[in-house]
mmCIF file of C-alpha atoms and ligand atoms in Angstrom:
data_model
loop_
_atom_site.group_PDB
_atom_site.id
_atom_site.type_symbol
_atom_site.label_atom_id
_atom_site.label_comp_id
_atom_site.label_asym_id
_atom_site.label_seq_id
_atom_site.Cartn_x
_atom_site.Cartn_y
_atom_site.Cartn_z
ATOM 1 C CA MET Z 16 -36.297 -19.900 -17.621
ATOM 2 C CA ALA Z 17 -39.927 -21.052 -17.070
ATOM 3 C CA PRO Z 18 -40.644 -22.004 -13.435
ATOM 4 C CA SER Z 19 -40.737 -25.725 -12.681
ATOM 5 C CA SER Z 20 -43.519 -27.191 -10.552
ATOM 6 C CA LEU Z 21 -41.046 -29.836 -9.345
ATOM 7 C CA VAL Z 22 -38.953 -27.397 -7.305
ATOM 8 C CA ASN Z 23 -39.833 -24.799 -4.693
ATOM 9 C CA GLN Z 24 -40.139 -21.044 -5.074
ATOM 10 C CA VAL Z 25 -36.650 -20.313 -3.768
ATOM 11 C CA THR Z 26 -35.040 -22.477 -6.435
ATOM 12 C CA ASN Z 27 -37.390 -21.204 -9.126
ATOM 13 C CA GLN Z 28 -36.542 -17.602 -8.328
ATOM 14 C CA LEU Z 29 -32.752 -18.034 -8.296
ATOM 15 C CA GLN Z 30 -30.931 -15.965 -10.893
ATOM 16 C CA PRO Z 31 -28.358 -17.851 -12.970
ATOM 17 C CA TYR Z 32 -25.044 -17.873 -11.081
ATOM 18 C CA PRO Z 33 -23.049 -14.970 -12.634
ATOM 19 C CA MET Z 34 -20.003 -17.125 -13.302
ATOM 20 C CA GLU Z 35 -22.123 -19.483 -15.412
ATOM 21 C CA GLU Z 36 -23.070 -16.564 -17.672
ATOM 22 C CA LEU Z 37 -19.393 -15.671 -18.051
ATOM 23 C CA ALA Z 38 -18.543 -19.297 -18.905
ATOM 24 C CA LYS Z 39 -21.137 -19.213 -21.700
ATOM 25 C CA ILE Z 40 -19.602 -16.068 -23.199
ATOM 26 C CA ARG Z 41 -16.143 -17.654 -23.010
ATOM 27 C CA SER Z 42 -17.297 -20.867 -24.729
ATOM 28 C CA LYS Z 43 -18.886 -18.893 -27.556
ATOM 29 C CA LEU Z 44 -15.728 -16.876 -28.177
ATOM 30 C CA GLN Z 45 -13.635 -20.049 -28.112
ATOM 31 C CA ALA Z 46 -16.028 -21.817 -30.507
ATOM 32 C CA ASP Z 47 -15.597 -18.838 -32.880
ATOM 33 C CA GLY Z 48 -11.822 -19.352 -32.668
ATOM 34 C CA LYS Z 49 -11.211 -15.952 -31.018
ATOM 35 C CA PRO Z 50 -8.472 -15.380 -28.418
ATOM 36 C CA VAL Z 51 -9.997 -14.918 -24.960
ATOM 37 C CA TYR Z 52 -8.652 -12.783 -22.102
ATOM 38 C CA ASP Z 53 -10.763 -13.836 -19.164
ATOM 39 C CA PHE Z 54 -10.915 -11.444 -16.189
ATOM 40 C CA GLY Z 55 -14.323 -12.790 -15.165
ATOM 41 C CA THR Z 56 -13.975 -15.384 -12.428
ATOM 42 C CA GLY Z 57 -11.640 -14.919 -9.441
ATOM 43 C CA ASP Z 58 -9.727 -18.141 -10.018
ATOM 44 C CA PRO Z 59 -6.102 -17.269 -10.864
ATOM 45 C CA ARG Z 60 -4.263 -19.936 -12.846
ATOM 46 C CA ILE Z 61 -0.962 -19.661 -10.982
ATOM 47 C CA PRO Z 62 0.883 -22.996 -10.588
ATOM 48 C CA LEU Z 63 0.558 -24.513 -7.114
ATOM 49 C CA TRP Z 64 3.417 -24.545 -4.636
ATOM 50 C CA PRO Z 65 4.841 -28.008 -5.624
ATOM 51 C CA VAL Z 66 4.949 -29.259 -2.012
ATOM 52 C CA LEU Z 67 1.143 -29.234 -1.981
ATOM 53 C CA ASN Z 68 0.800 -31.781 -4.788
ATOM 54 C CA GLU Z 69 3.647 -33.840 -3.357
ATOM 55 C CA THR Z 70 1.835 -33.951 -0.005
ATOM 56 C CA LEU Z 71 -1.360 -34.935 -1.767
ATOM 57 C CA LYS Z 72 0.316 -37.878 -3.512
ATOM 58 C CA ALA Z 73 2.009 -39.010 -0.310
ATOM 59 C CA SER Z 74 -1.309 -38.871 1.566
ATOM 60 C CA LEU Z 75 -3.292 -41.209 -0.693
ATOM 61 C CA THR Z 76 -4.147 -44.439 1.134
ATOM 62 C CA GLU Z 77 -5.089 -47.954 0.031
ATOM 63 C CA VAL Z 78 -8.110 -48.043 2.308
ATOM 64 C CA SER Z 79 -10.565 -45.175 2.216
ATOM 65 C CA GLN Z 80 -12.436 -44.122 5.358
ATOM 66 C CA TYR Z 81 -14.872 -41.410 6.369
ATOM 67 C CA PRO Z 82 -13.048 -38.285 7.565
ATOM 68 C CA ARG Z 83 -13.807 -36.490 10.851
ATOM 69 C CA ALA Z 84 -16.148 -33.600 10.041
ATOM 70 C CA LYS Z 85 -14.322 -31.212 12.370
ATOM 71 C CA GLY Z 86 -10.870 -31.968 10.908
ATOM 72 C CA SER Z 87 -7.859 -34.032 11.970
ATOM 73 C CA GLU Z 88 -5.812 -33.062 15.047
ATOM 74 C CA GLU Z 89 -2.900 -32.227 12.750
ATOM 75 C CA LEU Z 90 -5.020 -29.822 10.684
ATOM 76 C CA ILE Z 91 -6.614 -28.211 13.732
ATOM 77 C CA ASP Z 92 -3.135 -27.655 15.223
ATOM 78 C CA SER Z 93 -1.910 -26.019 11.988
ATOM 79 C CA ILE Z 94 -4.971 -23.780 11.955
ATOM 80 C CA TYR Z 95 -4.368 -22.597 15.526
ATOM 81 C CA LYS Z 96 -0.717 -22.001 14.707
ATOM 82 C CA TYR Z 97 -1.711 -19.925 11.670
ATOM 83 C CA LEU Z 98 -4.232 -17.910 13.723
ATOM 84 C CA PHE Z 99 -1.566 -17.168 16.297
ATOM 85 C CA GLU Z 100 1.228 -16.286 13.889
ATOM 86 C CA ARG Z 101 -0.883 -14.194 11.544
ATOM 87 C CA PHE Z 102 -3.306 -12.526 13.991
ATOM 88 C CA ALA Z 103 -1.926 -13.230 17.504
ATOM 89 C CA ILE Z 104 -5.161 -15.104 18.236
ATOM 90 C CA GLU Z 105 -4.574 -17.571 21.051
ATOM 91 C CA ARG Z 106 -6.233 -20.919 21.624
ATOM 92 C CA SER Z 107 -8.816 -20.640 24.406
ATOM 93 C CA ASP Z 108 -12.061 -22.190 25.634
ATOM 94 C CA ASP Z 109 -14.256 -19.485 24.115
ATOM 95 C CA LEU Z 110 -12.835 -20.157 20.619
ATOM 96 C CA ASP Z 111 -13.384 -23.165 18.410
ATOM 97 C CA VAL Z 112 -12.324 -24.038 14.858
ATOM 98 C CA MET Z 113 -13.432 -26.596 12.275
ATOM 99 C CA ALA Z 114 -12.452 -27.600 8.769
ATOM 100 C CA THR Z 115 -14.716 -26.674 5.859
ATOM 101 C CA ARG Z 116 -14.814 -27.626 2.209
ATOM 102 C CA GLY Z 117 -13.864 -24.080 1.202
ATOM 103 C CA SER Z 118 -15.840 -20.996 2.143
ATOM 104 C CA LYS Z 119 -18.735 -21.453 -0.242
ATOM 105 C CA GLU Z 120 -20.384 -24.387 1.454
ATOM 106 C CA ALA Z 121 -19.510 -22.981 4.887
ATOM 107 C CA VAL Z 122 -21.160 -19.650 4.031
ATOM 108 C CA PHE Z 123 -24.193 -21.473 2.678
ATOM 109 C CA HIS Z 124 -24.648 -23.807 5.625
ATOM 110 C CA ALA Z 125 -24.067 -21.149 8.303
ATOM 111 C CA ALA Z 126 -27.397 -19.535 7.424
ATOM 112 C CA LEU Z 127 -29.215 -22.758 8.321
ATOM 113 C CA SER Z 128 -28.053 -22.480 11.929
ATOM 114 C CA VAL Z 129 -28.823 -18.798 12.518
ATOM 115 C CA ALA Z 130 -32.160 -18.342 10.730
ATOM 116 C CA GLY Z 131 -34.796 -18.003 13.451
ATOM 117 C CA ARG Z 132 -32.304 -17.916 16.374
ATOM 118 C CA SER Z 133 -33.703 -16.079 19.421
ATOM 119 C CA GLY Z 134 -36.783 -15.286 17.366
ATOM 120 C CA LYS Z 135 -34.697 -13.282 14.859
ATOM 121 C CA ASN Z 136 -34.998 -13.995 11.180
ATOM 122 C CA THR Z 137 -33.143 -11.349 9.142
ATOM 123 C CA ILE Z 138 -29.728 -11.937 7.590
ATOM 124 C CA ILE Z 139 -27.965 -8.730 6.544
ATOM 125 C CA PHE Z 140 -25.300 -8.773 3.822
ATOM 126 C CA PRO Z 141 -23.341 -6.415 1.552
ATOM 127 C CA ASP Z 142 -24.421 -5.533 -1.963
ATOM 128 C CA PRO Z 143 -22.399 -5.819 -4.162
ATOM 129 C CA GLY Z 144 -21.151 -9.002 -2.605
ATOM 130 C CA TYR Z 145 -20.695 -12.724 -2.810
ATOM 131 C CA PRO Z 146 -24.047 -14.077 -4.092
ATOM 132 C CA VAL Z 147 -24.247 -16.965 -1.593
ATOM 133 C CA TYR Z 148 -24.999 -14.613 1.342
ATOM 134 C CA ALA Z 149 -28.373 -13.862 -0.255
ATOM 135 C CA SER Z 150 -29.205 -17.294 -1.640
ATOM 136 C CA SER Z 151 -28.352 -19.113 1.605
ATOM 137 C CA ALA Z 152 -30.547 -16.745 3.624
ATOM 138 C CA LYS Z 153 -33.444 -17.488 1.282
ATOM 139 C CA PHE Z 154 -32.942 -21.260 1.371
ATOM 140 C CA ALA Z 155 -32.798 -21.075 5.179
ATOM 141 C CA GLY Z 156 -36.192 -19.342 5.217
ATOM 142 C CA ALA Z 157 -34.705 -16.094 6.561
ATOM 143 C CA LYS Z 158 -35.365 -12.573 5.342
ATOM 144 C CA ALA Z 159 -32.434 -11.664 3.081
ATOM 145 C CA TYR Z 160 -31.558 -8.000 3.689
ATOM 146 C CA PRO Z 161 -29.022 -6.508 1.230
ATOM 147 C CA VAL Z 162 -27.285 -3.274 2.216
ATOM 148 C CA ALA Z 163 -26.127 -1.151 -0.723
ATOM 149 C CA LEU Z 164 -22.460 -0.293 -0.209
ATOM 150 C CA LYS Z 165 -21.430 3.169 -1.358
ATOM 151 C CA VAL Z 166 -18.117 4.591 -2.469
ATOM 152 C CA ASP Z 167 -18.666 7.724 -0.275
ATOM 153 C CA ASN Z 168 -18.043 5.840 2.997
ATOM 154 C CA GLY Z 169 -15.442 3.444 1.608
ATOM 155 C CA TYR Z 170 -17.974 0.639 0.981
ATOM 156 C CA LYS Z 171 -18.505 0.042 4.712
ATOM 157 C CA LEU Z 172 -21.523 -1.924 5.801
ATOM 158 C CA GLU Z 173 -22.951 0.033 8.756
ATOM 159 C CA PRO Z 174 -25.813 -1.947 10.284
ATOM 160 C CA TRP Z 175 -26.331 0.741 12.974
ATOM 161 C CA SER Z 176 -27.734 2.998 10.240
ATOM 162 C CA LEU Z 177 -30.475 0.536 9.234
ATOM 163 C CA PRO Z 178 -34.125 0.870 10.292
ATOM 164 C CA ASN Z 179 -34.628 -0.123 13.932
ATOM 165 C CA ASP Z 180 -36.880 -3.097 13.141
ATOM 166 C CA VAL Z 181 -34.184 -4.560 10.840
ATOM 167 C CA GLN Z 182 -31.527 -4.153 13.537
ATOM 168 C CA GLU Z 183 -33.788 -5.818 16.098
ATOM 169 C CA ASP Z 184 -34.564 -8.772 13.838
ATOM 170 C CA ALA Z 185 -30.941 -9.274 12.682
ATOM 171 C CA ALA Z 186 -29.924 -12.877 13.387
ATOM 172 C CA ALA Z 187 -26.597 -12.401 11.590
ATOM 173 C CA VAL Z 188 -24.705 -9.876 9.497
ATOM 174 C CA TRP Z 189 -22.223 -10.810 6.770
ATOM 175 C CA VAL Z 190 -19.125 -8.677 6.274
ATOM 176 C CA ASN Z 191 -16.327 -9.280 3.793
ATOM 177 C CA TYR Z 192 -13.149 -7.180 4.048
ATOM 178 C CA PRO Z 193 -10.998 -7.119 1.947
ATOM 179 C CA HIS Z 194 -14.127 -6.908 -0.128
ATOM 180 C CA ASN Z 195 -14.994 -8.695 -3.338
ATOM 181 C CA PRO Z 196 -15.541 -6.885 -5.725
ATOM 182 C CA THR Z 197 -14.364 -3.424 -4.605
ATOM 183 C CA GLY Z 198 -11.146 -4.387 -2.781
ATOM 184 C CA ALA Z 199 -12.299 -2.153 0.113
ATOM 185 C CA GLU Z 200 -10.768 -2.633 3.543
ATOM 186 C CA VAL Z 201 -11.701 -1.490 7.027
ATOM 187 C CA ASP Z 202 -9.654 -0.457 10.045
ATOM 188 C CA GLU Z 203 -9.708 -1.307 13.716
ATOM 189 C CA SER Z 204 -12.229 1.412 14.582
ATOM 190 C CA TYR Z 205 -14.741 -0.106 12.156
ATOM 191 C CA TRP Z 206 -14.309 -3.585 13.623
ATOM 192 C CA LEU Z 207 -14.727 -2.252 17.165
ATOM 193 C CA GLN Z 208 -17.875 -0.335 16.224
ATOM 194 C CA LEU Z 209 -19.336 -3.359 14.433
ATOM 195 C CA ILE Z 210 -18.607 -5.660 17.366
ATOM 196 C CA ASP Z 211 -20.052 -3.188 19.846
ATOM 197 C CA TRP Z 212 -23.214 -2.932 17.751
ATOM 198 C CA ALA Z 213 -23.476 -6.741 17.428
ATOM 199 C CA HIS Z 214 -23.131 -7.207 21.189
ATOM 200 C CA LYS Z 215 -25.799 -4.594 21.916
ATOM 201 C CA ARG Z 216 -28.155 -6.004 19.288
ATOM 202 C CA ASP Z 217 -27.375 -9.681 19.954
ATOM 203 C CA CYS Z 218 -26.447 -10.265 16.312
ATOM 204 C CA VAL Z 219 -23.910 -12.835 15.075
ATOM 205 C CA ILE Z 220 -21.113 -11.406 12.913
ATOM 206 C CA PHE Z 221 -20.170 -13.689 10.032
ATOM 207 C CA SER Z 222 -16.902 -12.444 8.598
ATOM 208 C CA ASP Z 223 -15.938 -13.823 5.192
ATOM 209 C CA ASP Z 224 -12.153 -13.517 5.392
ATOM 210 C CA CYS Z 225 -11.126 -15.375 2.265
ATOM 211 C CA TYR Z 226 -9.010 -12.430 0.976
ATOM 212 C CA VAL Z 227 -7.396 -11.561 4.313
ATOM 213 C CA ASP Z 228 -3.963 -12.817 3.174
ATOM 214 C CA ILE Z 229 -4.100 -11.223 -0.261
ATOM 215 C CA TYR Z 230 -2.744 -7.704 0.119
ATOM 216 C CA GLN Z 231 -0.178 -5.546 -1.643
ATOM 217 C CA SER Z 232 3.317 -7.019 -1.186
ATOM 218 C CA ASP Z 233 4.786 -3.792 0.162
ATOM 219 C CA LEU Z 234 2.345 -3.552 3.091
ATOM 220 C CA SER Z 235 4.220 -4.283 6.262
ATOM 221 C CA ASP Z 236 1.925 -2.827 8.891
ATOM 222 C CA SER Z 237 -1.849 -2.365 8.981
ATOM 223 C CA LEU Z 238 -2.400 -5.753 7.346
ATOM 224 C CA PRO Z 239 -6.053 -6.762 6.854
ATOM 225 C CA GLN Z 240 -7.501 -8.223 10.054
ATOM 226 C CA THR Z 241 -10.282 -10.559 11.028
ATOM 227 C CA PRO Z 242 -12.790 -9.285 13.640
ATOM 228 C CA LEU Z 243 -11.869 -12.341 15.741
ATOM 229 C CA VAL Z 244 -8.786 -10.381 16.738
ATOM 230 C CA TYR Z 245 -11.025 -8.007 18.699
ATOM 231 C CA SER Z 246 -13.702 -10.348 20.081
ATOM 232 C CA ARG Z 247 -14.902 -13.928 20.020
ATOM 233 C CA ASP Z 248 -18.289 -13.085 21.438
ATOM 234 C CA ARG Z 249 -20.780 -13.592 18.571
ATOM 235 C CA VAL Z 250 -17.996 -13.463 15.953
ATOM 236 C CA VAL Z 251 -17.458 -16.281 13.447
ATOM 237 C CA SER Z 252 -14.851 -15.976 10.678
ATOM 238 C CA PHE Z 253 -14.539 -17.972 7.480
ATOM 239 C CA PHE Z 254 -11.083 -18.616 6.021
ATOM 240 C CA SER Z 255 -10.137 -20.313 2.769
ATOM 241 C CA LEU Z 256 -7.118 -21.784 1.006
ATOM 242 C CA SER Z 257 -8.617 -20.899 -2.370
ATOM 243 C CA LYS Z 258 -7.137 -17.432 -2.766
ATOM 244 C CA ARG Z 259 -4.144 -17.458 -0.411
ATOM 245 C CA SER Z 260 -2.749 -20.783 -1.646
ATOM 246 C CA GLY Z 261 -4.461 -21.032 -5.043
ATOM 247 C CA MET Z 262 -6.200 -24.242 -3.941
ATOM 248 C CA THR Z 263 -9.643 -23.523 -5.415
ATOM 249 C CA GLY Z 264 -9.958 -27.065 -6.747
ATOM 250 C CA PHE Z 265 -9.112 -28.688 -3.402
ATOM 251 C CA ARG Z 266 -12.139 -27.145 -1.663
ATOM 252 C CA SER Z 267 -10.624 -26.424 1.701
ATOM 253 C CA GLY Z 268 -10.962 -23.808 4.404
ATOM 254 C CA PHE Z 269 -11.972 -23.437 8.029
ATOM 255 C CA MET Z 270 -14.333 -21.599 10.322
ATOM 256 C CA ALA Z 271 -13.200 -20.112 13.617
ATOM 257 C CA GLY Z 272 -15.190 -18.279 16.220
ATOM 258 C CA ASP Z 273 -17.428 -18.101 19.253
ATOM 259 C CA ALA Z 274 -17.325 -21.604 20.767
ATOM 260 C CA ARG Z 275 -21.026 -21.407 21.693
ATOM 261 C CA PHE Z 276 -21.958 -21.069 18.012
ATOM 262 C CA MET Z 277 -19.266 -23.393 16.704
ATOM 263 C CA LYS Z 278 -20.055 -26.350 18.972
ATOM 264 C CA ALA Z 279 -23.774 -26.179 18.225
ATOM 265 C CA HIS Z 280 -23.184 -25.633 14.503
ATOM 266 C CA ALA Z 281 -20.795 -28.619 14.435
ATOM 267 C CA ARG Z 282 -23.783 -30.823 15.344
ATOM 268 C CA ALA Z 283 -25.642 -29.414 12.340
ATOM 269 C CA ARG Z 284 -22.638 -29.855 10.041
ATOM 270 C CA ALA Z 285 -22.315 -33.518 11.027
ATOM 271 C CA ASN Z 286 -25.548 -34.023 9.055
ATOM 272 C CA MET Z 287 -24.456 -32.232 5.911
ATOM 273 C CA GLY Z 288 -21.984 -34.622 4.275
ATOM 274 C CA ILE Z 289 -19.213 -32.044 4.071
ATOM 275 C CA GLY Z 290 -16.300 -33.730 5.841
ATOM 276 C CA THR Z 291 -13.000 -32.878 4.143
ATOM 277 C CA PRO Z 292 -11.251 -35.969 2.697
ATOM 278 C CA GLU Z 293 -8.187 -36.825 4.773
ATOM 279 C CA PHE Z 294 -5.756 -36.413 1.860
ATOM 280 C CA ILE Z 295 -7.047 -32.860 1.371
ATOM 281 C CA GLN Z 296 -6.740 -32.195 5.105
ATOM 282 C CA ALA Z 297 -3.101 -33.312 4.948
ATOM 283 C CA VAL Z 298 -2.408 -30.787 2.170
ATOM 284 C CA ALA Z 299 -4.377 -28.095 3.996
ATOM 285 C CA SER Z 300 -2.305 -28.608 7.102
ATOM 286 C CA VAL Z 301 0.896 -27.994 5.118
ATOM 287 C CA ALA Z 302 -0.622 -24.984 3.329
ATOM 288 C CA TRP Z 303 -1.688 -23.199 6.554
ATOM 289 C CA SER Z 304 1.775 -23.839 8.034
ATOM 290 C CA ASP Z 305 3.683 -22.138 5.235
ATOM 291 C CA GLN Z 306 3.615 -18.400 4.589
ATOM 292 C CA ALA Z 307 6.351 -18.191 1.925
ATOM 293 C CA HIS Z 308 4.222 -19.501 -0.948
ATOM 294 C CA VAL Z 309 1.522 -16.980 -0.027
ATOM 295 C CA ALA Z 310 4.065 -14.154 -0.163
ATOM 296 C CA GLU Z 311 5.008 -15.337 -3.665
ATOM 297 C CA ARG Z 312 1.374 -15.212 -4.765
ATOM 298 C CA ARG Z 313 1.019 -11.724 -3.286
ATOM 299 C CA LYS Z 314 3.958 -10.578 -5.413
ATOM 300 C CA VAL Z 315 2.219 -11.831 -8.556
ATOM 301 C CA PHE Z 316 -1.007 -9.957 -7.765
ATOM 302 C CA SER Z 317 0.863 -6.820 -6.724
ATOM 303 C CA SER Z 318 2.756 -6.692 -10.010
ATOM 304 C CA ARG Z 319 -0.469 -7.252 -11.959
ATOM 305 C CA ILE Z 320 -2.082 -4.351 -10.088
ATOM 306 C CA ALA Z 321 1.017 -2.203 -10.743
ATOM 307 C CA LEU Z 322 0.669 -3.002 -14.441
ATOM 308 C CA ALA Z 323 -3.072 -2.521 -14.871
ATOM 309 C CA TYR Z 324 -4.022 0.247 -12.455
ATOM 310 C CA PRO Z 325 -2.088 3.177 -14.039
ATOM 311 C CA ARG Z 326 -3.634 2.448 -17.438
ATOM 312 C CA LEU Z 327 -7.150 2.265 -16.008
ATOM 313 C CA LYS Z 328 -6.530 5.504 -14.130
ATOM 314 C CA ARG Z 329 -5.351 7.212 -17.329
ATOM 315 C CA LEU Z 330 -8.602 6.104 -18.975
ATOM 316 C CA GLY Z 331 -10.505 7.707 -16.078
ATOM 317 C CA LEU Z 332 -11.959 4.374 -14.931
ATOM 318 C CA MET Z 333 -10.293 4.209 -11.475
ATOM 319 C CA ASP Z 334 -9.072 6.707 -8.874
ATOM 320 C CA SER Z 335 -6.862 4.630 -6.564
ATOM 321 C CA PRO Z 336 -5.351 1.138 -6.599
ATOM 322 C CA PRO Z 337 -6.733 -1.552 -4.264
ATOM 323 C CA ARG Z 338 -4.498 -2.399 -1.276
ATOM 324 C CA ALA Z 339 -5.939 -5.885 -0.996
ATOM 325 C CA ALA Z 340 -7.619 -8.733 -2.919
ATOM 326 C CA PHE Z 341 -6.974 -9.062 -6.670
ATOM 327 C CA TYR Z 342 -9.909 -7.226 -8.195
ATOM 328 C CA LEU Z 343 -10.080 -3.922 -10.018
ATOM 329 C CA TRP Z 344 -13.435 -2.207 -9.566
ATOM 330 C CA CYS Z 345 -13.751 0.214 -12.460
ATOM 331 C CA ARG Z 346 -16.321 2.776 -13.607
ATOM 332 C CA VAL Z 347 -17.695 2.345 -17.112
ATOM 333 C CA PRO Z 348 -16.855 5.333 -19.366
ATOM 334 C CA PRO Z 349 -19.381 8.217 -19.151
ATOM 335 C CA SER Z 350 -20.498 7.656 -22.763
ATOM 336 C CA TYR Z 351 -22.201 4.405 -21.635
ATOM 337 C CA ASN Z 352 -24.479 6.306 -19.217
ATOM 338 C CA GLY Z 353 -23.945 3.691 -16.520
ATOM 339 C CA ASP Z 354 -24.849 0.749 -18.778
ATOM 340 C CA ASP Z 355 -22.270 -1.701 -17.442
ATOM 341 C CA LEU Z 356 -23.816 -4.686 -19.194
ATOM 342 C CA LYS Z 357 -23.611 -3.040 -22.630
ATOM 343 C CA PHE Z 358 -20.009 -2.028 -21.927
ATOM 344 C CA CYS Z 359 -18.973 -5.534 -20.798
ATOM 345 C CA LEU Z 360 -20.768 -7.371 -23.599
ATOM 346 C CA GLY Z 361 -19.143 -5.081 -26.195
ATOM 347 C CA LEU Z 362 -15.753 -5.671 -24.630
ATOM 348 C CA ALA Z 363 -16.388 -9.426 -24.503
ATOM 349 C CA GLU Z 364 -17.050 -9.422 -28.248
ATOM 350 C CA ARG Z 365 -13.447 -8.240 -28.584
ATOM 351 C CA GLY Z 366 -12.264 -11.143 -26.419
ATOM 352 C CA VAL Z 367 -11.912 -9.423 -23.018
ATOM 353 C CA ILE Z 368 -14.262 -10.881 -20.398
ATOM 354 C CA THR Z 369 -15.116 -8.784 -17.316
ATOM 355 C CA SER Z 370 -18.063 -8.837 -14.880
ATOM 356 C CA PRO Z 371 -20.688 -6.056 -15.121
ATOM 357 C CA SER Z 372 -21.695 -4.678 -11.710
ATOM 358 C CA ARG Z 373 -25.332 -5.587 -12.229
ATOM 359 C CA TRP Z 374 -24.350 -9.280 -12.206
ATOM 360 C CA LEU Z 375 -22.642 -8.824 -8.837
ATOM 361 C CA SER Z 376 -25.203 -6.537 -7.254
ATOM 362 C CA LEU Z 377 -28.902 -5.773 -6.979
ATOM 363 C CA ASP Z 378 -28.305 -2.068 -6.729
ATOM 364 C CA THR Z 379 -24.941 -1.028 -8.177
ATOM 365 C CA LYS Z 380 -24.847 -0.012 -11.811
ATOM 366 C CA GLY Z 381 -22.120 1.599 -13.872
ATOM 367 C CA TYR Z 382 -19.126 -0.445 -12.734
ATOM 368 C CA PHE Z 383 -17.297 -3.529 -13.935
ATOM 369 C CA ARG Z 384 -14.916 -5.908 -12.183
ATOM 370 C CA MET Z 385 -11.625 -7.215 -13.538
ATOM 371 C CA ALA Z 386 -10.282 -10.232 -11.649
ATOM 372 C CA LEU Z 387 -6.508 -10.135 -12.187
ATOM 373 C CA VAL Z 388 -6.394 -13.733 -13.288
ATOM 374 C CA PRO Z 389 -4.557 -13.736 -16.661
ATOM 375 C CA THR Z 390 -0.754 -13.517 -16.928
ATOM 376 C CA GLU Z 391 0.967 -10.131 -17.194
ATOM 377 C CA GLN Z 392 1.566 -10.717 -20.895
ATOM 378 C CA ASP Z 393 -2.126 -11.420 -21.562
ATOM 379 C CA THR Z 394 -3.108 -8.537 -19.288
ATOM 380 C CA GLU Z 395 -1.009 -6.159 -21.457
ATOM 381 C CA VAL Z 396 -2.763 -7.346 -24.631
ATOM 382 C CA ALA Z 397 -6.179 -7.128 -22.993
ATOM 383 C CA LEU Z 398 -5.451 -3.593 -21.739
ATOM 384 C CA ASP Z 399 -4.545 -2.550 -25.293
ATOM 385 C CA ILE Z 400 -7.907 -3.903 -26.497
ATOM 386 C CA LEU Z 401 -9.714 -2.185 -23.603
ATOM 387 C CA THR Z 402 -7.938 1.117 -24.285
ATOM 388 C CA ARG Z 403 -8.933 1.103 -27.983
ATOM 389 C CA TYR Z 404 -12.501 0.161 -27.033
ATOM 390 C CA VAL Z 405 -12.798 3.014 -24.514
ATOM 391 C CA GLU Z 406 -11.156 5.567 -26.835
ATOM 392 C CA GLU Z 407 -13.510 4.669 -29.682
ATOM 393 C CA SER Z 408 -16.499 5.375 -27.435
ATOM 394 C CA GLN Z 409 -15.319 8.921 -26.586
HETATM 395 C C1 PLP X 522 -16.137 -13.104 -1.087
HETATM 396 C C2 PLP X 522 -16.008 -14.556 -1.362
HETATM 397 N N1 PLP X 522 -16.392 -15.432 -0.429
HETATM 398 C C3 PLP X 522 -16.302 -16.760 -0.620
HETATM 399 C C4 PLP X 522 -15.794 -17.267 -1.803
HETATM 400 C C5 PLP X 522 -15.734 -18.765 -1.971
HETATM 401 O O1 PLP X 522 -14.442 -19.208 -1.834
HETATM 402 P P1 PLP X 522 -14.099 -20.760 -1.694
HETATM 403 O O2 PLP X 522 -13.320 -21.118 -2.888
HETATM 404 O O3 PLP X 522 -13.309 -20.848 -0.437
HETATM 405 O O4 PLP X 522 -15.378 -21.522 -1.580
HETATM 406 C C6 PLP X 522 -15.386 -16.398 -2.823
HETATM 407 C C7 PLP X 522 -14.914 -16.926 -4.104
HETATM 408 O O5 PLP X 522 -14.644 -16.242 -5.050
HETATM 409 C C8 PLP X 522 -15.487 -15.007 -2.581
HETATM 410 O O6 PLP X 522 -15.109 -14.120 -3.507
#
């Protein structure tokens, strides 16, 4: 698109949001009357736990008032209870929590508070990764520093390996495990090393934990963790009801972390117009207090992975199944010479929408992401189409 003189350089240089491109492809297929199997956007259409909608209806009021930006007492209590039951994180003076309108806005606005802190102006983030880490850094006037994640070290972001001047200037580092799009996870030793590095370098760790409750149903120990389990000092974690409770449309989550950051950032957030409506807070409070509906959702994703992974492995597109999140990160067949866009557009013409790695990354080519969003029945049909498509190219 031609640059507009009515907006600044940051807005002019933004790439179209990848999900908007996928929506265009979907609309075209639908307009042509073709069946569409959409594995593009990570927004599973699984019916909500009915209690959530019932709570919503019961919470509507005749008089509407501004909500508290931080969240109601009831919601804050449910959040602390969740943190304790899931992670054994206890309430204490060095920890603070606040409601957010989902992770996206919280991720975006966090950059505004760290850019330039203590004379540091670099924000480090994973690539491939959630696009808002980069865009928010740019809007905040910070230096956006992507780190290419590699399969060889399990897609770990290791800031201690970066050039010294980048480490010194790092105001914050984003991490996201379980990771979108690769499904990668990290263990305790990684968290401890990252925290140790952040303390030595005086860098804030922003941990995007929106997939922390989405893991394979049969995992009983070594569940994904948040770095807050290991330290509160300079650690801030972002949680969301979007994936764990399927509440993408409600826009609800919370931040938890180092009270020194949280209290100061709360003053900034009071200016941003992002208070969560009270009827949404009431639903959120119920959602954080219940773990059974989350276990049900995990079963759905686990059975979708069990269905899709063996077929993708047989096609030579994957080597091991993800233990967490609901994405399959697949190689494109060798005959495409790493051209993920060509592969995905060809597949989309046959009605199966996936995300090419170059839309999710500055650096990674030759992969595509399948969000396990469609039903098992539709996934079977789509895998048949994918199998024929791959076999024809060999
Ligand atoms: C890694 C990651 N972070 C944040 C988000 C935003 O989630 P929310 O719906 O809570 O804004 C997503 C959504 O897909 C995501 O994949």
